[in-house]
PDB file of C-alpha atoms in Angstrom:
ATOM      1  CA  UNK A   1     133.523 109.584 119.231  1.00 56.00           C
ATOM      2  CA  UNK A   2     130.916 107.348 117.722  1.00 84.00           C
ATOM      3  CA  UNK A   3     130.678 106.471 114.328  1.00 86.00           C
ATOM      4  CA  UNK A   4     127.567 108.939 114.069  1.00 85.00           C
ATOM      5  CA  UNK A   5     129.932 112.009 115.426  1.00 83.00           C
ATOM      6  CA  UNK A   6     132.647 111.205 113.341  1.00 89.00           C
ATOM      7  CA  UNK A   7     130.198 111.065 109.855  1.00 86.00           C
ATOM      8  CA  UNK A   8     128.667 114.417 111.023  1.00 87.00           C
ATOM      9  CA  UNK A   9     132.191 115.731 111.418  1.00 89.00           C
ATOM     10  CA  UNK A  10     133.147 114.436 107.815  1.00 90.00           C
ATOM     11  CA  UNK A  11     129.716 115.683 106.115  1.00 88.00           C
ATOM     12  CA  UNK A  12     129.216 119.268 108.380  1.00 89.00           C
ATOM     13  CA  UNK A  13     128.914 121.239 105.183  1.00 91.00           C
ATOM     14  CA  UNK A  14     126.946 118.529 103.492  1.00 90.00           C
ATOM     15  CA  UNK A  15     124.030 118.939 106.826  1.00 89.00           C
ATOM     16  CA  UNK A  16     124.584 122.873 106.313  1.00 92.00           C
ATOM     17  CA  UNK A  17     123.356 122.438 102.338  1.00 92.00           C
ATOM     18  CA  UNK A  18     121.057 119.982 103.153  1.00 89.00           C
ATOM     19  CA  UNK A  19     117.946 122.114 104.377  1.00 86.00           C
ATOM     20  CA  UNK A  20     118.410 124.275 101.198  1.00 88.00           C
ATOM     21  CA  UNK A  21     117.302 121.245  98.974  1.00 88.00           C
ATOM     22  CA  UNK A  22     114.972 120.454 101.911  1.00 86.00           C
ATOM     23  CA  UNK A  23     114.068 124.263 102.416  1.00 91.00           C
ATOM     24  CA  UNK A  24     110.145 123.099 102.646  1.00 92.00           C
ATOM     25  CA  UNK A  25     111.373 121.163 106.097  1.00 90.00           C
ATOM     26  CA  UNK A  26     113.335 123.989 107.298  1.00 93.00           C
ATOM     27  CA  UNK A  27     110.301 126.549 106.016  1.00 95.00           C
ATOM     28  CA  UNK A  28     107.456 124.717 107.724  1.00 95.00           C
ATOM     29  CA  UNK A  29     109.456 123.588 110.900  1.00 94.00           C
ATOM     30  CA  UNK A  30     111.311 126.906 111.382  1.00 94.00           C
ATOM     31  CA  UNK A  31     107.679 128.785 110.900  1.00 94.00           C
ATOM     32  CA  UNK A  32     105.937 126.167 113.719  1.00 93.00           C
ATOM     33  CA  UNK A  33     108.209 126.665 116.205  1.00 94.00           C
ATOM     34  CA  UNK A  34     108.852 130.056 116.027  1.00 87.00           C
ATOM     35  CA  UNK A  35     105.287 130.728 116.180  1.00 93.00           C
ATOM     36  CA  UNK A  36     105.168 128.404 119.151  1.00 96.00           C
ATOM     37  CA  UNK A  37     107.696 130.111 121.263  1.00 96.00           C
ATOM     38  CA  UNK A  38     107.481 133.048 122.796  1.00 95.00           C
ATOM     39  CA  UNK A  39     108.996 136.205 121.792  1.00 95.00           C
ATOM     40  CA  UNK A  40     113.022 136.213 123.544  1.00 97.00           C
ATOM     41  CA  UNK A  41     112.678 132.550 124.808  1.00 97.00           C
ATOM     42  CA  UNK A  42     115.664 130.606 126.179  1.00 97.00           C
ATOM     43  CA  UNK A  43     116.218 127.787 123.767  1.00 97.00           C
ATOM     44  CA  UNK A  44     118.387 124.590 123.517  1.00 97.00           C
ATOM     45  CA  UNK A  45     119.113 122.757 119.725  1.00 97.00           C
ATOM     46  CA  UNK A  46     119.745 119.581 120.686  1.00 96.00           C
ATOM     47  CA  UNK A  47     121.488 117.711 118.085  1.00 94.00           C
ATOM     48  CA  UNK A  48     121.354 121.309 116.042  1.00 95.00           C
ATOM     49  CA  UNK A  49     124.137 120.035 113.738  1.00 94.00           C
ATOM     50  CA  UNK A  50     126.009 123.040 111.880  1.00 97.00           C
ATOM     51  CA  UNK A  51     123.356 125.595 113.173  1.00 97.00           C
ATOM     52  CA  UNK A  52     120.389 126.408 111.023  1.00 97.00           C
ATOM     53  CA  UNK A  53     117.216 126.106 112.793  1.00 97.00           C
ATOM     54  CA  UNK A  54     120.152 127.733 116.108  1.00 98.00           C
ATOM     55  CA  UNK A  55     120.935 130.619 114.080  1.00 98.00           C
ATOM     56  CA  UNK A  56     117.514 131.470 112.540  1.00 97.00           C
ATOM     57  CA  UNK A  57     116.000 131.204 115.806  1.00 97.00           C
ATOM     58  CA  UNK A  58     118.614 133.618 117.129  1.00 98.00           C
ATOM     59  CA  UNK A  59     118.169 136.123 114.794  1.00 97.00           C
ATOM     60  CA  UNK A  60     114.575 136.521 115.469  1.00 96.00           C
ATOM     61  CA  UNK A  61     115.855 137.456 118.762  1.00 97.00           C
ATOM     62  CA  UNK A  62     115.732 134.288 121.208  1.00 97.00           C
ATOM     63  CA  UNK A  63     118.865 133.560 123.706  1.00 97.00           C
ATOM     64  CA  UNK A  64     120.307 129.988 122.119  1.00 97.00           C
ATOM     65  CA  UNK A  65     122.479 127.097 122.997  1.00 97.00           C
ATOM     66  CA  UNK A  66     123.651 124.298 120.626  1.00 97.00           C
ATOM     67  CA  UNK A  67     124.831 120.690 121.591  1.00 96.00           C
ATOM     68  CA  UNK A  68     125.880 118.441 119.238  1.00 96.00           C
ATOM     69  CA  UNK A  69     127.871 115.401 118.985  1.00 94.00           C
ATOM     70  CA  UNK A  70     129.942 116.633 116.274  1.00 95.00           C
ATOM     71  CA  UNK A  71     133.303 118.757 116.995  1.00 96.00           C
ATOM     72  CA  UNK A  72     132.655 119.691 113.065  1.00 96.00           C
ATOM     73  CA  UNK A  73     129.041 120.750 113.354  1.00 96.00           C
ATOM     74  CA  UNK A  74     129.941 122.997 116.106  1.00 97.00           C
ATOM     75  CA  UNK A  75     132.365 124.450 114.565  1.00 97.00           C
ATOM     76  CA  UNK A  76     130.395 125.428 111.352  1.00 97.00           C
ATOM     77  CA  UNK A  77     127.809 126.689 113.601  1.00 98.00           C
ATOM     78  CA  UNK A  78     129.605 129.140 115.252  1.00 98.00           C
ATOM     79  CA  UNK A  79     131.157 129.899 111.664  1.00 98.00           C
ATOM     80  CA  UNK A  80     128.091 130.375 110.237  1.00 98.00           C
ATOM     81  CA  UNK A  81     126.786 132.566 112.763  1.00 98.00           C
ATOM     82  CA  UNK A  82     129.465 135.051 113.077  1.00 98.00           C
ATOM     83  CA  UNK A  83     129.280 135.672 109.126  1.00 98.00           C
ATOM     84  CA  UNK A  84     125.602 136.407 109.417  1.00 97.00           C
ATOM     85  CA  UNK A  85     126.326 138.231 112.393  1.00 98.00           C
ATOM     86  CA  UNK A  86     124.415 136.307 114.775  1.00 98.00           C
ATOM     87  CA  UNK A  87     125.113 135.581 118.732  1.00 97.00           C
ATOM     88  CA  UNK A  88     124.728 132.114 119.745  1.00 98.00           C
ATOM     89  CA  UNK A  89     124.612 131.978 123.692  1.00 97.00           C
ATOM     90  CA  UNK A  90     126.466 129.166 123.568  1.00 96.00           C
ATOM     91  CA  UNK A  91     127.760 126.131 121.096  1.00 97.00           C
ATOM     92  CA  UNK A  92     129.092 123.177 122.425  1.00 95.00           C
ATOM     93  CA  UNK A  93     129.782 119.539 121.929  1.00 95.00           C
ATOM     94  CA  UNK A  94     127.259 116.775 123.758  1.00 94.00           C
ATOM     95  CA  UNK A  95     125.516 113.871 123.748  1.00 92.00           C
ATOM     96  CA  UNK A  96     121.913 114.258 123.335  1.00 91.00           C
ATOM     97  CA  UNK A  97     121.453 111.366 125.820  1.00 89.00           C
ATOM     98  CA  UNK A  98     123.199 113.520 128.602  1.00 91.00           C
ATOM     99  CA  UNK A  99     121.979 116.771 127.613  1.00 91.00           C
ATOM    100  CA  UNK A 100     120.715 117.608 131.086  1.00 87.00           C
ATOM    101  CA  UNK A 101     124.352 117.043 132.953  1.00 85.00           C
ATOM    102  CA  UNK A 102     125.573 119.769 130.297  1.00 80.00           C
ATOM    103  CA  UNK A 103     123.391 122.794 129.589  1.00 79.00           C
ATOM    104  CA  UNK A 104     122.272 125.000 132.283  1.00 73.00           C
ATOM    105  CA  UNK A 105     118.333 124.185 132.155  1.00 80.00           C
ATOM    106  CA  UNK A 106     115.435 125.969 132.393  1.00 92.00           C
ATOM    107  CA  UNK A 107     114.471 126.366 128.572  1.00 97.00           C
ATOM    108  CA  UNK A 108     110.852 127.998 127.051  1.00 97.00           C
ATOM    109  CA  UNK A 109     111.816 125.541 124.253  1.00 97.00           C
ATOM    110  CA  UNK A 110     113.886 122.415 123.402  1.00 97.00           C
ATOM    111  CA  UNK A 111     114.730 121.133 119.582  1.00 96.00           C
ATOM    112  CA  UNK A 112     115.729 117.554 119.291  1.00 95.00           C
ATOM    113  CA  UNK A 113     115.310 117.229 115.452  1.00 93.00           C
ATOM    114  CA  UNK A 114     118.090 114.913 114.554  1.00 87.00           C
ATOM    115  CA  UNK A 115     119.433 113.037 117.464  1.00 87.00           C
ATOM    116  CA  UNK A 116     116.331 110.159 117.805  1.00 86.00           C
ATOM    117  CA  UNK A 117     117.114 109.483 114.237  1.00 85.00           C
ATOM    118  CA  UNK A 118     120.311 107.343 114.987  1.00 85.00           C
ATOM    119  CA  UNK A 119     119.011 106.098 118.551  1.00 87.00           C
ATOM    120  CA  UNK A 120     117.688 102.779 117.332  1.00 84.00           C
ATOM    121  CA  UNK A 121     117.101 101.270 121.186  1.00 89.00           C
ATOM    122  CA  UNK A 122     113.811 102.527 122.963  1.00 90.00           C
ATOM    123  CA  UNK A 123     115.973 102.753 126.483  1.00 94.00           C
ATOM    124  CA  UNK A 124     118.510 105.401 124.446  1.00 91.00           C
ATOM    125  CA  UNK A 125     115.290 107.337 122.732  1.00 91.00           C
ATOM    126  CA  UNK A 126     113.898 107.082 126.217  1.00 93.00           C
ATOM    127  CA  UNK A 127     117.089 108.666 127.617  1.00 92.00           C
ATOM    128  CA  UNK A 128     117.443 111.319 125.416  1.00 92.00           C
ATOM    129  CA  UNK A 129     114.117 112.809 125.872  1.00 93.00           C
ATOM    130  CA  UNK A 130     113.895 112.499 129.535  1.00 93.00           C
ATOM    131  CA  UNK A 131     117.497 114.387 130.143  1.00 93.00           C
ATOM    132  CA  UNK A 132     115.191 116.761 127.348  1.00 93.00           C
ATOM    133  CA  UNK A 133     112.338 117.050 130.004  1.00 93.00           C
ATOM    134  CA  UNK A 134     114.834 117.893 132.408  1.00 93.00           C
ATOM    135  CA  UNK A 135     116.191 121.093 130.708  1.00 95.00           C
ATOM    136  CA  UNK A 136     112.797 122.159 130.268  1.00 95.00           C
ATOM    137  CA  UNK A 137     111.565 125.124 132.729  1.00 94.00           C
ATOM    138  CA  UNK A 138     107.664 124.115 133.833  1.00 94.00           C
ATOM    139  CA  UNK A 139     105.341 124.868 131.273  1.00 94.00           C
ATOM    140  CA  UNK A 140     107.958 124.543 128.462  1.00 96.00           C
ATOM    141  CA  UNK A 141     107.766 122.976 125.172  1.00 96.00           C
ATOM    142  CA  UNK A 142     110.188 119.992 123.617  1.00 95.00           C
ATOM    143  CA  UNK A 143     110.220 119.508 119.639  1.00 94.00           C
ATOM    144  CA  UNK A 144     110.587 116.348 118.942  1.00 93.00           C
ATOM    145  CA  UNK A 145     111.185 114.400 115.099  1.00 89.00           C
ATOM    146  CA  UNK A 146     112.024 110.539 114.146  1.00 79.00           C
ATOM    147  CA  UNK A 147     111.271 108.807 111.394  1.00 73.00           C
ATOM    148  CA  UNK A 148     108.953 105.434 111.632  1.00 64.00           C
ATOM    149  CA  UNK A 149     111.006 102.565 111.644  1.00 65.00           C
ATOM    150  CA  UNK A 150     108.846 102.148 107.954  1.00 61.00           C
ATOM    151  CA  UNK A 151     110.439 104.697 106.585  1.00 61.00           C
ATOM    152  CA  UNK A 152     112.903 103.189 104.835  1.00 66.00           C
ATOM    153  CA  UNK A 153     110.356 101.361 103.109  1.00 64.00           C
ATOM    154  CA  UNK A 154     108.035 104.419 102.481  1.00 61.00           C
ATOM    155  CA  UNK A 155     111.219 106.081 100.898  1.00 62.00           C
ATOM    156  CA  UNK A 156     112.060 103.210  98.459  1.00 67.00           C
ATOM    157  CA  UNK A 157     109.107 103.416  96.900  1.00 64.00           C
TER     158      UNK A 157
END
């Protein structure tokens, strides 16, 4: 597992409690993409961590899949959607960059809201979203966040 896996796997609680300081993030994203997607669309967390923007998205009655490179995250997703009582289609362990050889395909919607963070090479961004592309049915619609390679700058201030 790479080093990013196995600090994901240490820290799974730690990315669960992170959106509730961040809950603006999780507010505004959650609210965009939901109101995106249509009602009962097949989506696909990529990098979707310990489950929040999976679950949330499930409970307002979409068909989801997780994939993420942590054993740990996965786990705490499914955790954390059985005690809200919440069906996740599926929650399994992947590599963003070889998300198409792993999920079934044919999604309304794609999340990829953590995995281009730790990509630092073009050729492995450009990787990742092209196995996103092809999970995507025709017509359907990939989320995509990085930060600027400023940002560490911006965030020092």
């Amino acid at each position: 597992m790479s080093a990013v896996g196995r600090y994901y796997d240490e820290h799974a609680s730690t990315e669960w409690n992170r959106l509730d300081e961040a809950w603006i993030e999780f507010a505004v994203t959650l609210a965009m993409v939901d109101r995106l997607i249509p009602p009962g669309s097949q989506v696909l967390d990529v990098g979707g961590g310990p489950g929040r923007y999976a679950i949330e998205l499930a409970r307002s009655g979409h068909t989801v899949d997780l994939v993420d490179l942590s054993p740990g995250c996965v786990a705490l997703a499914e955790q954390q959607a059985a005690a809200r009582e919440v069906s996740l289609r599926s929650a399994r362990t992947g590599d963003a960059r070889d998300v198409a050889q792993i999920t079934p395909g044919g999604y309304d919607a794609v999340l990829v809201l953590g995995p281009l963070y730790h990509l630092v090479e073009r050729a492995e961004r450009n990787r990742t979203i092209e196995a996103v592309w092809a999970t995507l049915r025709p017509g359907g619609l990939g989320f995509f966040a990085m930060l600027s390679s400023y940002a560490p700058a911006y965030f020092a201030m």
